[in-house]
Amino acid sequence: LPPNHGSVVVTLEGERWVVDASILHGEPLAMRDALPSAIDHPAWGVAAHWTDGQFRIRWRNFLTGGEPLDCGFNHLGASAEEFARRHEMTRDWSPFNFGVCLNLLRGERRLGAAMGKLASIDERGALSERPVDLAERRRFLVEEAGMSEELVARLPDDLPFQPPPR
């Protein structure tokens, strides 16, 4: 796949930690060479592993209907300029480019909006989702997600999802 997500890795006292603002795994995730890592929580837990030298985080997200998805780290240590260049490369294709993709932690639950649906994963790990029209999505974004009415009014309808370029 082409680059489609950026993440933050910090080094603290000689150890690397992932603090991803999109996956939202609730606490820093250890990134130790060749060792698996996990955060155990029914709603936002993740499991990380190494495959062919690449660190991958497996998480449940709303773009895949709650099915696990592996996000791989293709490159570590990008400068600000390189990060900006790689971010620009996502304009052509990213699974996040086709509509609202909201992921929030609220209490012990994960709430979200994606692919024309509203969804939640509760404190037991149970997924519920339902299709919504634009008016209901707007109500959710303002009343439950806390976004401004002005911003939400500017959001376009979701587009049909397209597979990645080959």
N, C-alpha and C. Protein backbone atom coordinates (compact mmCIF):
# COMPACT_ATOMS: atom_id res chain seq x y z
N LEU A 1 0.83 -1.19 0.00
CA LEU A 1 0.00 0.00 0.00
C LEU A 1 0.87 1.25 0.00
N PRO A 2 0.40 2.32 -0.61
CA PRO A 2 1.13 3.57 -0.51
C PRO A 2 1.05 4.10 0.92
N PRO A 3 1.93 5.01 1.30
CA PRO A 3 1.84 5.59 2.65
C PRO A 3 0.44 6.15 2.88
N ASN A 4 -0.11 5.89 4.09
CA ASN A 4 -1.46 6.36 4.34
C ASN A 4 -1.73 6.74 5.77
N HIS A 5 -0.71 6.76 6.62
CA HIS A 5 -0.92 7.11 8.02
C HIS A 5 0.42 7.53 8.61
N GLY A 6 0.39 8.52 9.47
CA GLY A 6 1.59 8.93 10.18
C GLY A 6 1.38 8.71 11.67
N SER A 7 2.42 8.36 12.36
CA SER A 7 2.33 8.09 13.79
C SER A 7 3.49 8.76 14.49
N VAL A 8 3.39 8.86 15.81
CA VAL A 8 4.44 9.48 16.59
C VAL A 8 5.12 8.42 17.45
N VAL A 9 6.44 8.37 17.34
CA VAL A 9 7.25 7.49 18.18
C VAL A 9 8.17 8.40 18.99
N VAL A 10 8.13 8.24 20.30
CA VAL A 10 8.98 9.04 21.16
C VAL A 10 9.98 8.13 21.86
N THR A 11 11.13 8.68 22.19
CA THR A 11 12.13 7.94 22.94
C THR A 11 12.22 8.56 24.32
N LEU A 12 12.04 7.73 25.33
CA LEU A 12 12.08 8.18 26.71
C LEU A 12 12.96 7.22 27.50
N GLU A 13 14.00 7.76 28.08
CA GLU A 13 14.96 6.96 28.85
C GLU A 13 15.47 5.76 28.05
N GLY A 14 15.75 6.00 26.77
CA GLY A 14 16.33 4.98 25.91
C GLY A 14 15.36 3.98 25.32
N GLU A 15 14.07 4.10 25.62
CA GLU A 15 13.07 3.18 25.06
C GLU A 15 12.13 3.93 24.14
N ARG A 16 11.71 3.24 23.06
CA ARG A 16 10.77 3.83 22.10
C ARG A 16 9.33 3.48 22.50
N TRP A 17 8.45 4.47 22.31
CA TRP A 17 7.03 4.32 22.62
C TRP A 17 6.21 4.92 21.49
N VAL A 18 5.13 4.26 21.10
CA VAL A 18 4.19 4.79 20.11
C VAL A 18 3.08 5.51 20.86
N VAL A 19 2.81 6.75 20.45
CA VAL A 19 1.70 7.53 21.01
C VAL A 19 0.87 8.03 19.82
N ASP A 20 -0.01 7.19 19.34
CA ASP A 20 -0.73 7.45 18.10
C ASP A 20 -2.05 8.18 18.37
N ALA A 21 -2.20 9.35 17.75
CA ALA A 21 -3.38 10.18 17.96
C ALA A 21 -4.59 9.74 17.13
N SER A 22 -4.45 8.74 16.28
CA SER A 22 -5.57 8.23 15.51
C SER A 22 -6.04 6.87 16.04
N ILE A 23 -5.11 6.00 16.30
CA ILE A 23 -5.46 4.69 16.84
C ILE A 23 -6.00 4.83 18.26
N LEU A 24 -5.47 5.76 19.02
CA LEU A 24 -5.94 6.05 20.38
C LEU A 24 -5.97 4.80 21.25
N HIS A 25 -4.80 4.29 21.57
CA HIS A 25 -4.73 3.09 22.41
C HIS A 25 -4.63 3.40 23.89
N GLY A 26 -4.91 4.63 24.29
CA GLY A 26 -5.09 4.98 25.68
C GLY A 26 -3.85 5.22 26.51
N GLU A 27 -2.73 4.68 26.13
CA GLU A 27 -1.46 4.85 26.84
C GLU A 27 -0.33 4.54 25.86
N PRO A 28 0.88 4.99 26.14
CA PRO A 28 2.00 4.70 25.23
C PRO A 28 2.19 3.20 25.05
N LEU A 29 2.52 2.80 23.84
CA LEU A 29 2.75 1.40 23.48
C LEU A 29 4.24 1.18 23.28
N ALA A 30 4.80 0.25 24.01
CA ALA A 30 6.24 -0.03 23.90
C ALA A 30 6.58 -0.54 22.50
N MET A 31 7.70 -0.05 21.96
CA MET A 31 8.21 -0.48 20.66
C MET A 31 9.62 -1.00 20.87
N ARG A 32 9.73 -2.22 21.32
CA ARG A 32 11.03 -2.83 21.59
C ARG A 32 11.40 -3.73 20.41
N ASP A 33 12.64 -3.62 19.97
CA ASP A 33 13.09 -4.38 18.81
C ASP A 33 12.76 -5.86 18.93
N ALA A 34 12.06 -6.37 17.93
CA ALA A 34 11.73 -7.79 17.75
C ALA A 34 10.84 -8.37 18.84
N LEU A 35 10.33 -7.56 19.77
CA LEU A 35 9.47 -8.08 20.84
C LEU A 35 8.03 -7.64 20.64
N PRO A 36 7.07 -8.52 20.89
CA PRO A 36 5.68 -8.10 20.82
C PRO A 36 5.35 -7.16 21.98
N SER A 37 4.27 -6.43 21.84
CA SER A 37 3.83 -5.49 22.85
C SER A 37 2.31 -5.42 22.78
N ALA A 38 1.67 -5.03 23.87
CA ALA A 38 0.21 -4.96 23.85
C ALA A 38 -0.30 -4.00 24.91
N ILE A 39 -1.49 -3.50 24.66
CA ILE A 39 -2.27 -2.77 25.65
C ILE A 39 -3.58 -3.52 25.74
N ASP A 40 -3.88 -3.99 26.92
CA ASP A 40 -5.04 -4.84 27.13
C ASP A 40 -6.23 -4.00 27.59
N HIS A 41 -7.16 -3.78 26.69
CA HIS A 41 -8.41 -3.11 27.03
C HIS A 41 -9.46 -3.57 26.03
N PRO A 42 -10.66 -3.94 26.48
CA PRO A 42 -11.67 -4.45 25.54
C PRO A 42 -12.08 -3.47 24.45
N ALA A 43 -12.08 -2.18 24.74
CA ALA A 43 -12.55 -1.21 23.75
C ALA A 43 -11.43 -0.66 22.87
N TRP A 44 -10.25 -0.46 23.42
CA TRP A 44 -9.19 0.16 22.63
C TRP A 44 -7.85 -0.57 22.71
N GLY A 45 -7.85 -1.77 23.20
CA GLY A 45 -6.60 -2.51 23.27
C GLY A 45 -6.00 -2.77 21.90
N VAL A 46 -4.69 -2.91 21.89
CA VAL A 46 -3.95 -3.18 20.65
C VAL A 46 -2.92 -4.26 20.93
N ALA A 47 -2.50 -4.92 19.88
CA ALA A 47 -1.40 -5.88 19.97
C ALA A 47 -0.41 -5.54 18.87
N ALA A 48 0.84 -5.42 19.24
CA ALA A 48 1.88 -5.07 18.26
C ALA A 48 2.84 -6.23 18.12
N HIS A 49 3.32 -6.41 16.90
CA HIS A 49 4.26 -7.49 16.61
C HIS A 49 5.18 -7.03 15.49
N TRP A 50 6.24 -7.77 15.31
CA TRP A 50 7.19 -7.50 14.23
C TRP A 50 7.02 -8.56 13.16
N THR A 51 6.94 -8.13 11.91
CA THR A 51 6.87 -9.03 10.77
C THR A 51 7.87 -8.55 9.73
N ASP A 52 8.81 -9.41 9.38
CA ASP A 52 9.83 -9.07 8.38
C ASP A 52 10.51 -7.74 8.70
N GLY A 53 10.82 -7.51 9.97
CA GLY A 53 11.51 -6.30 10.39
C GLY A 53 10.64 -5.06 10.51
N GLN A 54 9.34 -5.21 10.30
CA GLN A 54 8.43 -4.07 10.36
C GLN A 54 7.55 -4.19 11.60
N PHE A 55 7.45 -3.10 12.37
CA PHE A 55 6.58 -3.03 13.53
C PHE A 55 5.15 -2.82 13.04
N ARG A 56 4.23 -3.62 13.55
CA ARG A 56 2.82 -3.51 13.14
C ARG A 56 1.94 -3.47 14.37
N ILE A 57 0.95 -2.59 14.34
CA ILE A 57 -0.03 -2.49 15.41
C ILE A 57 -1.36 -3.04 14.89
N ARG A 58 -1.89 -4.04 15.55
CA ARG A 58 -3.20 -4.59 15.20
C ARG A 58 -4.23 -3.94 16.11
N TRP A 59 -5.25 -3.34 15.49
CA TRP A 59 -6.30 -2.66 16.25
C TRP A 59 -7.63 -2.79 15.55
N ARG A 60 -8.70 -2.63 16.31
CA ARG A 60 -10.05 -2.65 15.75
C ARG A 60 -10.45 -1.23 15.43
N ASN A 61 -10.90 -1.02 14.20
CA ASN A 61 -11.28 0.33 13.82
C ASN A 61 -12.61 0.33 13.10
N PHE A 62 -13.15 1.51 12.90
CA PHE A 62 -14.49 1.62 12.32
C PHE A 62 -14.49 1.61 10.80
N LEU A 63 -13.35 1.78 10.15
CA LEU A 63 -13.30 1.68 8.70
C LEU A 63 -13.51 0.24 8.24
N THR A 64 -13.13 -0.71 9.09
CA THR A 64 -13.24 -2.13 8.72
C THR A 64 -14.37 -2.82 9.47
N GLY A 65 -15.32 -2.05 9.98
CA GLY A 65 -16.43 -2.64 10.70
C GLY A 65 -16.00 -3.33 11.99
N GLY A 66 -14.95 -2.84 12.59
CA GLY A 66 -14.47 -3.40 13.85
C GLY A 66 -13.54 -4.59 13.69
N GLU A 67 -13.31 -5.01 12.45
CA GLU A 67 -12.38 -6.13 12.22
C GLU A 67 -10.95 -5.64 12.44
N PRO A 68 -10.08 -6.50 12.96
CA PRO A 68 -8.70 -6.08 13.20
C PRO A 68 -7.99 -5.64 11.91
N LEU A 69 -7.17 -4.63 12.07
CA LEU A 69 -6.39 -4.08 10.96
C LEU A 69 -4.97 -3.89 11.46
N ASP A 70 -4.00 -4.29 10.66
CA ASP A 70 -2.60 -4.06 11.01
C ASP A 70 -2.11 -2.78 10.36
N CYS A 71 -1.57 -1.88 11.18
CA CYS A 71 -0.92 -0.66 10.67
C CYS A 71 0.58 -0.87 10.82
N GLY A 72 1.29 -0.85 9.70
CA GLY A 72 2.73 -1.08 9.71
C GLY A 72 3.51 0.21 9.66
N PHE A 73 4.67 0.20 10.28
CA PHE A 73 5.58 1.34 10.28
C PHE A 73 6.62 1.10 9.19
N ASN A 74 6.49 1.85 8.10
CA ASN A 74 7.40 1.70 6.97
C ASN A 74 8.72 2.42 7.17
N HIS A 75 8.71 3.44 8.01
CA HIS A 75 9.90 4.28 8.17
C HIS A 75 9.86 4.91 9.55
N LEU A 76 10.99 4.96 10.22
CA LEU A 76 11.11 5.61 11.52
C LEU A 76 12.12 6.74 11.42
N GLY A 77 11.92 7.78 12.20
CA GLY A 77 12.89 8.86 12.29
C GLY A 77 12.80 9.91 11.20
N ALA A 78 11.62 10.17 10.68
CA ALA A 78 11.48 11.18 9.63
C ALA A 78 11.69 12.58 10.19
N SER A 79 12.36 13.40 9.43
CA SER A 79 12.48 14.82 9.79
C SER A 79 11.13 15.48 9.54
N ALA A 80 10.97 16.71 10.01
CA ALA A 80 9.72 17.44 9.78
C ALA A 80 9.45 17.60 8.28
N GLU A 81 10.50 17.87 7.51
CA GLU A 81 10.33 18.05 6.07
C GLU A 81 9.92 16.73 5.40
N GLU A 82 10.56 15.64 5.82
CA GLU A 82 10.21 14.34 5.24
C GLU A 82 8.80 13.93 5.63
N PHE A 83 8.42 14.19 6.88
CA PHE A 83 7.06 13.87 7.31
C PHE A 83 6.05 14.63 6.45
N ALA A 84 6.30 15.91 6.21
CA ALA A 84 5.39 16.72 5.39
C ALA A 84 5.31 16.16 3.97
N ARG A 85 6.46 15.76 3.41
CA ARG A 85 6.46 15.19 2.05
C ARG A 85 5.68 13.89 2.01
N ARG A 86 5.89 13.02 2.98
CA ARG A 86 5.17 11.75 3.03
C ARG A 86 3.67 11.98 3.25
N HIS A 87 3.34 12.97 4.07
CA HIS A 87 1.92 13.29 4.28
C HIS A 87 1.27 13.71 2.97
N GLU A 88 1.97 14.52 2.18
CA GLU A 88 1.43 14.94 0.88
C GLU A 88 1.17 13.74 -0.02
N MET A 89 1.98 12.68 0.12
CA MET A 89 1.79 11.47 -0.71
C MET A 89 0.47 10.78 -0.41
N THR A 90 -0.14 11.05 0.75
CA THR A 90 -1.41 10.40 1.09
C THR A 90 -2.60 11.05 0.39
N ARG A 91 -2.38 12.19 -0.26
CA ARG A 91 -3.49 12.85 -0.95
C ARG A 91 -4.06 11.98 -2.06
N ASP A 92 -3.21 11.20 -2.74
CA ASP A 92 -3.68 10.36 -3.84
C ASP A 92 -4.54 9.20 -3.35
N TRP A 93 -4.16 8.59 -2.22
CA TRP A 93 -4.97 7.49 -1.68
C TRP A 93 -4.61 7.23 -0.23
N SER A 94 -5.62 7.13 0.58
CA SER A 94 -5.54 6.67 1.96
C SER A 94 -6.94 6.21 2.34
N PRO A 95 -7.07 5.19 3.17
CA PRO A 95 -8.42 4.77 3.55
C PRO A 95 -9.15 5.86 4.32
N PHE A 96 -8.43 6.87 4.80
CA PHE A 96 -9.04 7.95 5.56
C PHE A 96 -9.50 9.10 4.68
N ASN A 97 -9.32 9.00 3.36
CA ASN A 97 -9.62 10.11 2.45
C ASN A 97 -11.04 10.12 1.90
N PHE A 98 -11.88 9.17 2.29
CA PHE A 98 -13.17 9.03 1.64
C PHE A 98 -14.34 9.55 2.47
N GLY A 99 -14.05 10.07 3.64
CA GLY A 99 -15.12 10.62 4.46
C GLY A 99 -14.67 10.79 5.89
N VAL A 100 -15.63 11.13 6.71
CA VAL A 100 -15.34 11.30 8.13
C VAL A 100 -14.84 9.98 8.69
N CYS A 101 -13.79 10.06 9.44
CA CYS A 101 -13.24 8.89 10.13
C CYS A 101 -12.89 9.36 11.54
N LEU A 102 -13.85 9.21 12.43
CA LEU A 102 -13.71 9.73 13.78
C LEU A 102 -13.53 8.58 14.76
N ASN A 103 -12.60 8.72 15.66
CA ASN A 103 -12.29 7.71 16.66
C ASN A 103 -12.07 8.44 17.99
N LEU A 104 -12.92 8.18 18.97
CA LEU A 104 -12.84 8.86 20.27
C LEU A 104 -12.88 7.85 21.40
N LEU A 105 -12.18 8.14 22.47
CA LEU A 105 -12.31 7.37 23.70
C LEU A 105 -13.20 8.18 24.63
N ARG A 106 -14.25 7.55 25.10
CA ARG A 106 -15.18 8.20 26.03
C ARG A 106 -15.43 7.22 27.17
N GLY A 107 -14.93 7.56 28.36
CA GLY A 107 -15.05 6.64 29.48
C GLY A 107 -14.34 5.34 29.15
N GLU A 108 -15.03 4.25 29.23
CA GLU A 108 -14.46 2.94 28.90
C GLU A 108 -14.85 2.47 27.51
N ARG A 109 -15.39 3.38 26.68
CA ARG A 109 -15.84 3.03 25.33
C ARG A 109 -15.04 3.75 24.27
N ARG A 110 -15.11 3.18 23.07
CA ARG A 110 -14.58 3.82 21.87
C ARG A 110 -15.79 4.18 21.03
N LEU A 111 -15.89 5.44 20.60
CA LEU A 111 -16.96 5.90 19.73
C LEU A 111 -16.37 6.29 18.39
N GLY A 112 -17.17 6.15 17.36
CA GLY A 112 -16.64 6.55 16.07
C GLY A 112 -17.69 6.77 15.02
N ALA A 113 -17.22 7.35 13.93
CA ALA A 113 -18.02 7.57 12.74
C ALA A 113 -17.13 7.28 11.54
N ALA A 114 -17.63 6.46 10.64
CA ALA A 114 -16.89 6.15 9.41
C ALA A 114 -17.80 5.41 8.45
N MET A 115 -17.55 5.61 7.18
CA MET A 115 -18.23 4.86 6.13
C MET A 115 -19.76 4.95 6.22
N GLY A 116 -20.26 6.14 6.59
CA GLY A 116 -21.70 6.35 6.68
C GLY A 116 -22.36 5.69 7.87
N LYS A 117 -21.56 5.34 8.88
CA LYS A 117 -22.10 4.68 10.07
C LYS A 117 -21.59 5.38 11.33
N LEU A 118 -22.34 5.20 12.40
CA LEU A 118 -21.89 5.54 13.74
C LEU A 118 -21.65 4.22 14.45
N ALA A 119 -20.62 4.17 15.28
CA ALA A 119 -20.27 2.90 15.90
C ALA A 119 -19.72 3.11 17.30
N SER A 120 -19.73 2.05 18.08
CA SER A 120 -19.09 2.07 19.38
C SER A 120 -18.59 0.68 19.71
N ILE A 121 -17.55 0.64 20.51
CA ILE A 121 -17.06 -0.60 21.09
C ILE A 121 -17.14 -0.38 22.59
N ASP A 122 -17.93 -1.21 23.27
CA ASP A 122 -18.18 -0.96 24.69
C ASP A 122 -17.09 -1.56 25.58
N GLU A 123 -17.27 -1.40 26.88
CA GLU A 123 -16.28 -1.84 27.86
C GLU A 123 -16.07 -3.34 27.88
N ARG A 124 -16.95 -4.11 27.22
CA ARG A 124 -16.77 -5.56 27.10
C ARG A 124 -16.12 -5.94 25.76
N GLY A 125 -15.96 -4.96 24.88
CA GLY A 125 -15.39 -5.23 23.56
C GLY A 125 -16.44 -5.50 22.49
N ALA A 126 -17.72 -5.30 22.82
CA ALA A 126 -18.79 -5.55 21.85
C ALA A 126 -18.95 -4.35 20.92
N LEU A 127 -18.99 -4.64 19.63
CA LEU A 127 -19.16 -3.61 18.61
C LEU A 127 -20.64 -3.45 18.30
N SER A 128 -21.09 -2.20 18.21
CA SER A 128 -22.41 -1.91 17.66
C SER A 128 -22.22 -0.80 16.64
N GLU A 129 -22.92 -0.92 15.55
CA GLU A 129 -22.84 0.12 14.52
C GLU A 129 -24.17 0.20 13.80
N ARG A 130 -24.43 1.39 13.25
CA ARG A 130 -25.67 1.60 12.51
C ARG A 130 -25.45 2.64 11.43
N PRO A 131 -26.08 2.44 10.28
CA PRO A 131 -25.98 3.45 9.23
C PRO A 131 -26.75 4.70 9.65
N VAL A 132 -26.24 5.86 9.22
CA VAL A 132 -26.90 7.13 9.54
C VAL A 132 -26.91 8.01 8.31
N ASP A 133 -27.90 8.90 8.29
CA ASP A 133 -27.92 9.89 7.22
C ASP A 133 -27.06 11.08 7.65
N LEU A 134 -26.91 12.02 6.75
CA LEU A 134 -26.03 13.17 6.99
C LEU A 134 -26.50 13.98 8.20
N ALA A 135 -27.80 14.17 8.38
CA ALA A 135 -28.32 14.95 9.50
C ALA A 135 -27.98 14.28 10.83
N GLU A 136 -28.14 12.96 10.92
CA GLU A 136 -27.82 12.25 12.15
C GLU A 136 -26.33 12.26 12.42
N ARG A 137 -25.51 12.14 11.38
CA ARG A 137 -24.06 12.21 11.56
C ARG A 137 -23.68 13.59 12.09
N ARG A 138 -24.26 14.64 11.54
CA ARG A 138 -23.97 15.99 12.00
C ARG A 138 -24.36 16.16 13.47
N ARG A 139 -25.54 15.66 13.86
CA ARG A 139 -25.97 15.75 15.25
C ARG A 139 -24.97 15.06 16.17
N PHE A 140 -24.53 13.86 15.79
CA PHE A 140 -23.56 13.10 16.58
C PHE A 140 -22.25 13.88 16.72
N LEU A 141 -21.75 14.42 15.62
CA LEU A 141 -20.46 15.13 15.65
C LEU A 141 -20.51 16.36 16.56
N VAL A 142 -21.64 17.05 16.56
CA VAL A 142 -21.77 18.23 17.41
C VAL A 142 -22.08 17.85 18.85
N GLU A 143 -23.12 17.07 19.07
CA GLU A 143 -23.60 16.80 20.42
C GLU A 143 -22.77 15.77 21.19
N GLU A 144 -22.27 14.77 20.51
CA GLU A 144 -21.54 13.71 21.22
C GLU A 144 -20.02 13.82 21.06
N ALA A 145 -19.57 14.26 19.89
CA ALA A 145 -18.12 14.39 19.69
C ALA A 145 -17.60 15.76 20.08
N GLY A 146 -18.51 16.76 20.22
CA GLY A 146 -18.10 18.07 20.68
C GLY A 146 -17.51 18.97 19.61
N MET A 147 -17.75 18.66 18.34
CA MET A 147 -17.24 19.51 17.26
C MET A 147 -18.14 20.73 17.10
N SER A 148 -17.60 21.80 16.57
CA SER A 148 -18.39 23.02 16.37
C SER A 148 -19.38 22.81 15.22
N GLU A 149 -20.53 23.47 15.34
CA GLU A 149 -21.54 23.39 14.29
C GLU A 149 -21.00 23.94 12.97
N GLU A 150 -20.19 25.00 13.06
CA GLU A 150 -19.64 25.62 11.85
C GLU A 150 -18.73 24.64 11.09
N LEU A 151 -17.89 23.94 11.82
CA LEU A 151 -17.01 22.97 11.18
C LEU A 151 -17.81 21.81 10.59
N VAL A 152 -18.72 21.27 11.35
CA VAL A 152 -19.52 20.13 10.89
C VAL A 152 -20.34 20.49 9.65
N ALA A 153 -20.85 21.70 9.59
CA ALA A 153 -21.63 22.14 8.43
C ALA A 153 -20.79 22.16 7.16
N ARG A 154 -19.48 22.31 7.29
CA ARG A 154 -18.59 22.36 6.13
C ARG A 154 -18.16 20.98 5.65
N LEU A 155 -18.43 19.92 6.42
CA LEU A 155 -18.00 18.58 6.02
C LEU A 155 -18.87 18.05 4.88
N PRO A 156 -18.25 17.54 3.83
CA PRO A 156 -19.04 16.98 2.73
C PRO A 156 -19.54 15.57 3.07
N ASP A 157 -20.43 15.07 2.24
CA ASP A 157 -20.86 13.68 2.37
C ASP A 157 -19.66 12.76 2.18
N ASP A 158 -19.76 11.55 2.74
CA ASP A 158 -18.73 10.55 2.48
C ASP A 158 -18.75 10.15 1.01
N LEU A 159 -17.60 9.78 0.49
CA LEU A 159 -17.48 9.29 -0.87
C LEU A 159 -17.44 7.77 -0.85
N PRO A 160 -17.82 7.12 -1.94
CA PRO A 160 -17.68 5.65 -1.98
C PRO A 160 -16.20 5.27 -1.84
N PHE A 161 -15.93 4.28 -1.02
CA PHE A 161 -14.56 3.82 -0.79
C PHE A 161 -13.99 3.22 -2.06
N GLN A 162 -12.75 3.57 -2.36
CA GLN A 162 -12.06 3.04 -3.54
C GLN A 162 -10.88 2.18 -3.08
N PRO A 163 -10.62 1.08 -3.73
CA PRO A 163 -9.47 0.26 -3.34
C PRO A 163 -8.17 1.01 -3.63
N PRO A 164 -7.09 0.60 -2.97
CA PRO A 164 -5.80 1.28 -3.21
C PRO A 164 -5.33 1.08 -4.64
N PRO A 165 -4.57 2.03 -5.15
CA PRO A 165 -4.03 1.89 -6.52
C PRO A 165 -3.05 0.73 -6.59
N ARG A 166 -2.98 0.11 -7.70
CA ARG A 166 -2.05 -1.02 -7.89
C ARG A 166 -0.93 -0.63 -8.79
